[in-house]
Coordinates of N, CA and C in Angstrom, one line a residue:
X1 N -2.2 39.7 164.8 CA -1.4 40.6 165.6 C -1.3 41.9 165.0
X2 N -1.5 42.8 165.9 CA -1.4 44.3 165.8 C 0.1 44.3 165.1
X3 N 0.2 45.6 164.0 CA 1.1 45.9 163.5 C 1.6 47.4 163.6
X4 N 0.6 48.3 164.6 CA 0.6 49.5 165.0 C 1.6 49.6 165.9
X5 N 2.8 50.4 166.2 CA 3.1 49.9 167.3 C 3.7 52.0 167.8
X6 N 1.9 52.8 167.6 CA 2.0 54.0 168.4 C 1.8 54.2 169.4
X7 N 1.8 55.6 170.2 CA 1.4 55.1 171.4 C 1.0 56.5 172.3
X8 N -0.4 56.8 171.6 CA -0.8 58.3 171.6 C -1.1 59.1 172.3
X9 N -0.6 60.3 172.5 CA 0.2 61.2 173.1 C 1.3 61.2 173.7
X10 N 2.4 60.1 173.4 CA 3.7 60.1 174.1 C 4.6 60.2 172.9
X11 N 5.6 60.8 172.8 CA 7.1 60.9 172.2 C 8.0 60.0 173.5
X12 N 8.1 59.4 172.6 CA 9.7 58.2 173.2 C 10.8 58.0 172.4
X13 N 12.0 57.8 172.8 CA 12.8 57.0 172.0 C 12.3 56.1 171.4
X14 N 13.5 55.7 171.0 CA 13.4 54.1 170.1 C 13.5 53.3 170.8
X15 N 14.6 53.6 171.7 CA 15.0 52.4 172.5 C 13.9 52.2 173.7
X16 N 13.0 53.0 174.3 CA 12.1 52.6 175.0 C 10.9 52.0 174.1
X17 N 11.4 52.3 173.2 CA 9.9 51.6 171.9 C 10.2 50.0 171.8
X18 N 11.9 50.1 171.5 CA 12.1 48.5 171.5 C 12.1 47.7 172.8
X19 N 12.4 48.5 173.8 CA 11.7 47.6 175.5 C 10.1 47.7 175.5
X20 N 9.6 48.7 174.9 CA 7.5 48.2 175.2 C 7.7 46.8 173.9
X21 N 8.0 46.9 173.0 CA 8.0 45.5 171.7 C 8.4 44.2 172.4
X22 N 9.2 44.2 173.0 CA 10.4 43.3 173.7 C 9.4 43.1 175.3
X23 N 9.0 43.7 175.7 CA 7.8 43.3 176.8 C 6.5 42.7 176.0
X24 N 6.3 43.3 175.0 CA 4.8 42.8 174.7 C 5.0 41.5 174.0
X25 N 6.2 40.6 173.3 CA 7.2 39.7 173.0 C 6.8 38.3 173.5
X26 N 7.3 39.2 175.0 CA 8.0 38.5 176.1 C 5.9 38.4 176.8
X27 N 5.3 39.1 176.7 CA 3.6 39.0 177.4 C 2.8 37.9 176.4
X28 N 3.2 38.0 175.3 CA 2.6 36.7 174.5 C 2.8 35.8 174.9
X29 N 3.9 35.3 175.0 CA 5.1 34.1 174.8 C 4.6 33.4 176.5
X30 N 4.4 33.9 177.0 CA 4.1 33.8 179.1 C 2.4 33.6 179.2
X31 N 1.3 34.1 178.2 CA 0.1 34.0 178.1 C -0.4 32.9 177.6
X32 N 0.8 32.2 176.7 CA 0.3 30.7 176.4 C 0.4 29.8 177.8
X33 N 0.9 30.4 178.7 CA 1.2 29.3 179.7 C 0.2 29.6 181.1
X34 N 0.0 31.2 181.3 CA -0.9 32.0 182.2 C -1.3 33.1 182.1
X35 N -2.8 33.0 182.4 CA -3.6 34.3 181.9 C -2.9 35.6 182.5
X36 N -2.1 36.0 181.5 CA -1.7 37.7 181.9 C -2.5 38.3 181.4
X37 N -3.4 38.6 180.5 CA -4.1 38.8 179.7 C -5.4 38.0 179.4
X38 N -7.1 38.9 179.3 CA -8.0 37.6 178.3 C -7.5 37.3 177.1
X39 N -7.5 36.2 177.1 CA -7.1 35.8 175.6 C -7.5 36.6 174.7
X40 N -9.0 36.8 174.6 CA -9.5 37.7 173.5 C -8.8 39.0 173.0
X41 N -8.2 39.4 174.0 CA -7.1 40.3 173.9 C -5.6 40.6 173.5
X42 N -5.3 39.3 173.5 CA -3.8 39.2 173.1 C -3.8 39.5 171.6
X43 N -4.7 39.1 170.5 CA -4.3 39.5 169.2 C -4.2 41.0 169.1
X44 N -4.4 42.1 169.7 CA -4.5 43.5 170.0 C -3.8 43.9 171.5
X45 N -2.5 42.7 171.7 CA -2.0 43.3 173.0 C -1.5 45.1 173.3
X46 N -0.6 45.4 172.0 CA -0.2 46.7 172.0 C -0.9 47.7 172.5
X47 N -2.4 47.8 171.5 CA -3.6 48.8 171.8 C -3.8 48.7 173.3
X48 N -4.5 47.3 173.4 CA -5.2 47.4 174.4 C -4.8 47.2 175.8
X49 N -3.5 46.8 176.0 CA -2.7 46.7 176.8 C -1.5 47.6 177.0
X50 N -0.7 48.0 176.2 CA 0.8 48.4 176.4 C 0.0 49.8 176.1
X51 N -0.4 50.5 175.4 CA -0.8 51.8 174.7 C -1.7 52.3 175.9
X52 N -2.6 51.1 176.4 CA -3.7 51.3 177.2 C -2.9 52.0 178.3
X53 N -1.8 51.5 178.7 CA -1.1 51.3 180.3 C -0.3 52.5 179.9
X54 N 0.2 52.8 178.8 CA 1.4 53.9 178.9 C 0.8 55.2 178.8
X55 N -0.6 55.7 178.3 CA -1.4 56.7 178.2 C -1.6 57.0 180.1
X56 N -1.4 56.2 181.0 CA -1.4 57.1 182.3 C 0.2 57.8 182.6
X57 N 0.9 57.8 181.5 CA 2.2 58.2 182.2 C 2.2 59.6 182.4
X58 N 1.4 60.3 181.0 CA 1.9 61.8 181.2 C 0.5 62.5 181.8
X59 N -0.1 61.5 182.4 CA -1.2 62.2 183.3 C -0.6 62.2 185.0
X60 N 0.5 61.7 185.1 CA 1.5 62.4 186.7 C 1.6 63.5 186.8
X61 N 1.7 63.6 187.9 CA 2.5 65.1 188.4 C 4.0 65.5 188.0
X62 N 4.1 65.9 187.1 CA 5.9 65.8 186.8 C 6.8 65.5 187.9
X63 N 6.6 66.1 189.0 CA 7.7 66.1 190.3 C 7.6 64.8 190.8
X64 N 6.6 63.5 190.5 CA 6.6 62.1 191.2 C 7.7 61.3 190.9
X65 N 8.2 61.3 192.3 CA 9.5 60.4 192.8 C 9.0 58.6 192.9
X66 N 7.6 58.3 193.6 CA 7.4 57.2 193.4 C 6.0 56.8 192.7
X67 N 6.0 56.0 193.0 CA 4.9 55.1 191.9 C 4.0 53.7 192.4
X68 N 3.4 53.4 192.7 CA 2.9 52.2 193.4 C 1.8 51.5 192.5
X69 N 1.6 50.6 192.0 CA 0.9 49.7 190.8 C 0.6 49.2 192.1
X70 N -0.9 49.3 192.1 CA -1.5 47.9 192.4 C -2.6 46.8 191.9
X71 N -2.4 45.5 192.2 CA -3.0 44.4 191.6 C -1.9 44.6 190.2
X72 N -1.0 44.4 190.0 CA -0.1 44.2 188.7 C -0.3 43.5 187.8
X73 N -0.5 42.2 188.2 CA -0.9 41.1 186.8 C 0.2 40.7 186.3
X74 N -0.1 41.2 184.9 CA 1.0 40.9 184.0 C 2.0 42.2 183.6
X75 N 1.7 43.0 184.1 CA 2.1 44.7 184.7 C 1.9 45.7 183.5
X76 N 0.9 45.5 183.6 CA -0.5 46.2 183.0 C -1.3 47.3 184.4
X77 N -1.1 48.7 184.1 CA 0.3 49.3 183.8 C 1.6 49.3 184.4
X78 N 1.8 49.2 185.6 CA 3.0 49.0 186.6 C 4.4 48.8 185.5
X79 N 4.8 47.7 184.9 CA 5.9 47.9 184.1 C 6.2 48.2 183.1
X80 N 4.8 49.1 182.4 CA 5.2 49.5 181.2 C 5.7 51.0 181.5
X81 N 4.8 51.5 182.6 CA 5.4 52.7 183.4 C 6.9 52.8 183.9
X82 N 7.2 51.4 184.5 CA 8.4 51.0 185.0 C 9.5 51.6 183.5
X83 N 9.2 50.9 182.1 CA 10.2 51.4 181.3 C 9.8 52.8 180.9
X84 N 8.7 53.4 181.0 CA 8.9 54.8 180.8 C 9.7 55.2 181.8
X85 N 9.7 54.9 182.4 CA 10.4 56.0 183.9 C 11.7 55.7 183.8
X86 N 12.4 54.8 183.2 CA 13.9 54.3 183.0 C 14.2 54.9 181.5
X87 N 13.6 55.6 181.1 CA 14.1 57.0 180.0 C 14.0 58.4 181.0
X88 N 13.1 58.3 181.7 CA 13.2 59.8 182.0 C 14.0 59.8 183.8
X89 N 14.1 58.6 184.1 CA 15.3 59.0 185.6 C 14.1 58.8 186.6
X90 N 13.4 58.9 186.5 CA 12.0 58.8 187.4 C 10.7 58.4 186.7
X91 N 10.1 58.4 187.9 CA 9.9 57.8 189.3 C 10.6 56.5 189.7
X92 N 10.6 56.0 190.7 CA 11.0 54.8 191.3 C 9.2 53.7 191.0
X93 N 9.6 52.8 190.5 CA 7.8 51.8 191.0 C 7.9 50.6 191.3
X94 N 7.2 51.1 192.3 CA 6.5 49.5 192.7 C 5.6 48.6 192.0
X95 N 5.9 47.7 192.1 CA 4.4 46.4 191.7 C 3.9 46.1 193.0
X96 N 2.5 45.9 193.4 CA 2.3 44.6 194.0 C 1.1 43.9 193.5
X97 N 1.8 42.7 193.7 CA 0.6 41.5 192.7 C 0.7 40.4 193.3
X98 N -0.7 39.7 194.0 CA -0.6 38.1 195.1 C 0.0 37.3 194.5
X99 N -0.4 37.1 192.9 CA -0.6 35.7 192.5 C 1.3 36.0 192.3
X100 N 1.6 34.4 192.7 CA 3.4 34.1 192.1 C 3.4 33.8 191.0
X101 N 2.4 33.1 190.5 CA 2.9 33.1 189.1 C 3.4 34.3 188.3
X102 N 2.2 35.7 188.5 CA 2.3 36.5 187.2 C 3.5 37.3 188.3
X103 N 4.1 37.2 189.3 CA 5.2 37.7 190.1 C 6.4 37.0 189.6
X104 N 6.4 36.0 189.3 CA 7.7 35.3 188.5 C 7.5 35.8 186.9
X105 N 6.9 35.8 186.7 CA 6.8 36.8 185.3 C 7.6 38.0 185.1
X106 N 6.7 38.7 186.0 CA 7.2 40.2 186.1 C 9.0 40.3 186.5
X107 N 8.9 39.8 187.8 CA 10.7 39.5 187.8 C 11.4 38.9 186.6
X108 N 10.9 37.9 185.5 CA 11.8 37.8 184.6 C 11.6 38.7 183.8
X109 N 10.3 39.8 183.6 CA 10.4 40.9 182.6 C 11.7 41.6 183.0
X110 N 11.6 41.8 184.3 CA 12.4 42.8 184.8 C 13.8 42.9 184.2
X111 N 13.9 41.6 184.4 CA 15.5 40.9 184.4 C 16.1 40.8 183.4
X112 N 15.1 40.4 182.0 CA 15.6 40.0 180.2 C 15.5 41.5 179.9
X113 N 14.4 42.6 180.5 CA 14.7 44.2 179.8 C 15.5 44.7 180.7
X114 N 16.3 44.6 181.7 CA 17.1 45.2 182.3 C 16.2 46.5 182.8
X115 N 15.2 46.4 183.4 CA 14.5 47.2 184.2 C 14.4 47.4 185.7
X116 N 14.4 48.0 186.6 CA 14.5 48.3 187.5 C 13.1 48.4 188.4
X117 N 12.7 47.5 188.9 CA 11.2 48.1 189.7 C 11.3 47.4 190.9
X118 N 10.0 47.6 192.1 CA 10.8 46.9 193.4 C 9.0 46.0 193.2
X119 N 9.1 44.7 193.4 CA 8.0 43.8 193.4 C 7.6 43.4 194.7
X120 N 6.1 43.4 195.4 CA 6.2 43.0 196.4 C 4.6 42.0 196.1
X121 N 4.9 40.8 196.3 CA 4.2 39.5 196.1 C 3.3 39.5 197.2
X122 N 2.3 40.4 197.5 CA 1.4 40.3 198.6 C 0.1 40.7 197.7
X123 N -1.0 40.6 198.5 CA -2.2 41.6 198.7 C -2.0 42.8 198.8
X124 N -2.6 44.0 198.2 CA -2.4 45.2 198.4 C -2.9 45.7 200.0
X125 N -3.7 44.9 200.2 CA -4.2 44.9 201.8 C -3.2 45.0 202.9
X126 N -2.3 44.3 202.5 CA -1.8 43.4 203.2 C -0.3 43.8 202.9
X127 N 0.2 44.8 201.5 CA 1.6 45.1 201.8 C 1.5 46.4 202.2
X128 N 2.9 46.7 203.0 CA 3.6 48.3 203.7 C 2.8 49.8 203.0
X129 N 2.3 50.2 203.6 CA 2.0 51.2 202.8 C 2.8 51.9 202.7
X130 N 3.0 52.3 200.8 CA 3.8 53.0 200.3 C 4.0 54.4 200.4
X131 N 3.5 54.4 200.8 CA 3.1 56.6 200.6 C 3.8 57.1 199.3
X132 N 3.0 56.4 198.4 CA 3.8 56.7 197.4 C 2.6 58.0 196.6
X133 N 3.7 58.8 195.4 CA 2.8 60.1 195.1 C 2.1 59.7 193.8
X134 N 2.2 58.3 193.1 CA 1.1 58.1 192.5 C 0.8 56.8 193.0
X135 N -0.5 56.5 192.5 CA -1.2 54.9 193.1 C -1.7 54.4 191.5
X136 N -2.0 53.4 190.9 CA -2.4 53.2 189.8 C -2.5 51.8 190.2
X137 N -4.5 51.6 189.7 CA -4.7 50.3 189.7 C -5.8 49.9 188.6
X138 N -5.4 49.0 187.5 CA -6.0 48.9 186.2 C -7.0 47.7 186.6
X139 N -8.3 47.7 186.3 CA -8.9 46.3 186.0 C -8.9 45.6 187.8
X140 N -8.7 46.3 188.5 CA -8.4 45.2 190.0 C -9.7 45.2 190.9
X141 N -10.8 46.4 190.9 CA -11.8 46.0 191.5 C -13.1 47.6 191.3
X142 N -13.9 47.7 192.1 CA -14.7 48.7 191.9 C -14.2 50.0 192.4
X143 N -14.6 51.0 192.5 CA -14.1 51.9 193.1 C -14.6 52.0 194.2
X144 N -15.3 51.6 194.9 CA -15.9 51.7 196.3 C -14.9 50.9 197.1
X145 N -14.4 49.8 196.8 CA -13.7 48.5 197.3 C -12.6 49.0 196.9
X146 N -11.9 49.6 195.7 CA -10.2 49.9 195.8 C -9.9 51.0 196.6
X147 N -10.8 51.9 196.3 CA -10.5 53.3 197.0 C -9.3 53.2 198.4
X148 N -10.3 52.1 199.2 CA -9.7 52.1 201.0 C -8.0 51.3 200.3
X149 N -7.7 50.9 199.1 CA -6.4 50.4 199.1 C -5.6 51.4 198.5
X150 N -6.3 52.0 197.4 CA -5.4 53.6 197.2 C -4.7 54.2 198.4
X151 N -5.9 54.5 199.6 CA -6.0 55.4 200.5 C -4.5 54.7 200.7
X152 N -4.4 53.7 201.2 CA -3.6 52.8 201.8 C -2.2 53.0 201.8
X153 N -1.9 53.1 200.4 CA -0.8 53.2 199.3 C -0.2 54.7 198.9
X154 N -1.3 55.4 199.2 CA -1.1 57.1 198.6 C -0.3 58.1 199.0
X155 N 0.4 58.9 199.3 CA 1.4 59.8 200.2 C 0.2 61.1 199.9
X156 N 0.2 61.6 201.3 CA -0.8 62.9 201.4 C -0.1 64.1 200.3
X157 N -1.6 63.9 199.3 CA -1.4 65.2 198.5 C -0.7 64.7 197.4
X158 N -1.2 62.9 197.3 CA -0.8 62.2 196.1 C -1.7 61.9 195.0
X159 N -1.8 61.5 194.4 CA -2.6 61.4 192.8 C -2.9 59.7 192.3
X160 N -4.3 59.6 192.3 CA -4.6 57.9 192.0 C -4.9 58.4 190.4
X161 N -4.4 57.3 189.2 CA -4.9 57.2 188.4 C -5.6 55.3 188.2
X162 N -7.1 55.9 187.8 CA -7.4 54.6 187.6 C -8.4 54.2 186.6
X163 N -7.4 54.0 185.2 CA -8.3 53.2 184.4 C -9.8 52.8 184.7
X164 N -10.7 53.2 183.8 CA -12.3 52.8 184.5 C -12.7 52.6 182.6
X165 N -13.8 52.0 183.0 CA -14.8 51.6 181.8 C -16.1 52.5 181.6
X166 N -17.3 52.2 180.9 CA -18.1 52.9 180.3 C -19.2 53.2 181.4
X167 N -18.7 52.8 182.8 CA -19.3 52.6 184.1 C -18.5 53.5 184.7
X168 N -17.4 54.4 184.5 CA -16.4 55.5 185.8 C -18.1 56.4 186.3
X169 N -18.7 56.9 185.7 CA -19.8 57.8 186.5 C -20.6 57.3 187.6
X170 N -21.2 56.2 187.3 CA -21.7 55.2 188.4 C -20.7 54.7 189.3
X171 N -19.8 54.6 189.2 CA -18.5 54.0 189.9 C -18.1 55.2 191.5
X172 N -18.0 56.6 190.3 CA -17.8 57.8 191.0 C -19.1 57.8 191.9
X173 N -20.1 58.3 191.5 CA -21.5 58.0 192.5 C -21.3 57.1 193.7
X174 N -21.1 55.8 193.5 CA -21.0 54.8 194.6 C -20.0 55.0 195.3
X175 N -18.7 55.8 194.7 CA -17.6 55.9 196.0 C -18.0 56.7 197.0
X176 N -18.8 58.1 196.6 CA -19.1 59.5 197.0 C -20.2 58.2 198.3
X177 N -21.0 57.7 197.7 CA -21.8 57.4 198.5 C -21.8 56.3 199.5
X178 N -20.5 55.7 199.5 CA -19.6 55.1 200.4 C -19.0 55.9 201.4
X179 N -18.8 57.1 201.1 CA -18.3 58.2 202.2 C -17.2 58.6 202.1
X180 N -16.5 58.7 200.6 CA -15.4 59.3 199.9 C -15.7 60.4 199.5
X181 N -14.4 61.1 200.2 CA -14.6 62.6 198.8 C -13.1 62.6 198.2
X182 N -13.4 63.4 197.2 CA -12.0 63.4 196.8 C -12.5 64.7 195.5
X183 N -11.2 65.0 194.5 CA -11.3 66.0 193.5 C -11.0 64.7 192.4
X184 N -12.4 65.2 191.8 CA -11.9 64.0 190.2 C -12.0 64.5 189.2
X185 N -11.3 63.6 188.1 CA -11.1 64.6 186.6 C -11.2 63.1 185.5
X186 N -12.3 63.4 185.0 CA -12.6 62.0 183.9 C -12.2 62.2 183.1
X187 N -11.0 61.7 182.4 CA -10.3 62.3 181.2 C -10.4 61.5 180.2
X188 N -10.2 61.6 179.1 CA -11.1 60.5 177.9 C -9.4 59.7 177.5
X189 N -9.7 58.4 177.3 CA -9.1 57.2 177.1 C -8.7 57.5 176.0
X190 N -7.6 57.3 175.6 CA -6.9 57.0 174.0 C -7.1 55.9 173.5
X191 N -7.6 54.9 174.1 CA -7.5 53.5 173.7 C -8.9 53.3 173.3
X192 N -9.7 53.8 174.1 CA -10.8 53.1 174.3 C -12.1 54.3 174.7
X193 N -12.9 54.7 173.4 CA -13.8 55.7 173.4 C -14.7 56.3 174.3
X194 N -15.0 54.7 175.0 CA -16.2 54.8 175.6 C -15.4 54.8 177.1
X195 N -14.4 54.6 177.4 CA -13.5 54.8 178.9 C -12.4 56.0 179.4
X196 N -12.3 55.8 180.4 CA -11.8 57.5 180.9 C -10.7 56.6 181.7
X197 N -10.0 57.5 182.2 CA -9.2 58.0 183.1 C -9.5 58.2 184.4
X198 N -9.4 57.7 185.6 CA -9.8 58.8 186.7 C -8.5 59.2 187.3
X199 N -8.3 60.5 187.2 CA -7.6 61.0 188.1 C -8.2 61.7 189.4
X200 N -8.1 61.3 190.5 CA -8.3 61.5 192.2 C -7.2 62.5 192.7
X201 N -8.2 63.3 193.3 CA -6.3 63.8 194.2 C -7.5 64.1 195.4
X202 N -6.7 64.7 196.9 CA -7.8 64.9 197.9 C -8.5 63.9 198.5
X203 N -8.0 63.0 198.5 CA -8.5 61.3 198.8 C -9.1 61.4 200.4
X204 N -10.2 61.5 200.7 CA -10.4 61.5 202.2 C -12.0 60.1 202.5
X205 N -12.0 60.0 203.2 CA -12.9 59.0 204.4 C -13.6 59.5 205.2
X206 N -14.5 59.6 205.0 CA -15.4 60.1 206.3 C -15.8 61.3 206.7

């Protein structure tokens, strides 16, 4: 187990330090029973998860009122966002995540950190579109195939951040050539050398 518990480029309190500790606690203790997490991963949950997920906070638009996580998981990033945004008053976030298991999870994170987020137990397909002014979706599918769910979820003149691997350039190629345009900004990963950031804004179809 990780004994690092930074979390680079963010200044936090303490007390949101002891809610990410107290979530990552609470993500072990839930992993022995269902994969929130690869296994491989949990001895380095902090880094590679909590640190991973909280590095998209200060890449928002300061003025973002809402927030929409989709494919949540084990809320990776969706509630680790959720406790940054309960130091600073904002944004409001959503989860949505199919599976009920890792949805009963998340509602008891919710509940033991006294955190506030609104969960909706569907397919991103398939729940209300949010219009919300960020979209964030970690690990949930290619960018040719998430894109049409960003689109879905996004409020005109909103901002997708989405976690990508050592594959965002080819990813970007295949969206463009799916028949997306958009404005993108590959921003280098604190976690993880070889992965970026994508930030989207300009989201269009066709």
């Amino acid at each position: 187990m990780t004994t690092t518990r930074d979390l680079p480029g963010l200044d936090v309190s303490k007390a949101t330090l002891d809610l990410l500790e107290a979530f990552e606690a609470l993500a072990r203790r839930w992993t022995e029973k269902i994969n929130l997490v690869a296994p491989s991963t949990v001895p380095d949950l902090w880094t590679r998860h909590i640190a991973d997920s909280a590095q998209l906070w200060p890449l928002a638009p300061q003025a973002t009122k809402t927030w929409a996580d989709l494919g949540s998981g084990g809320g990776f990033p969706g509630l680790v966002v959720a406790i940054l945004a309960a130091e600073a008053g904002a944004p409001q976030v959503t989860l949505i995540e199919s599976d009920q298991r890792k949805c009963a999870f998340l509602r008891t994170a919710l509940r033991e950190l006294g955190i506030k987020a609104t969960i909706l137990d569907q397919r991103a397909e398939a729940a209300p579109p949010q219009q919300a002014d960020v979209v964030s979706a970690r690990a949930l599918a290619p960018l040719p195939t998430l894109l049409p769910l960003v689109a879905r979820h996004l409020a005109p003149g909103g901002t997708a951040l989405l976690p990508k691997g050592r594959d965002h350039a080819t990813e970007l190629d295949a969206a463009r050539a799916a028949g997306w345009t958009f404005t993108a900004e590959a921003l280098p990963s604190r976690t993880d050398p070889s992965a970026r950031i994508l930030r989207l804004r300009d989201l269009t179809h066709g």
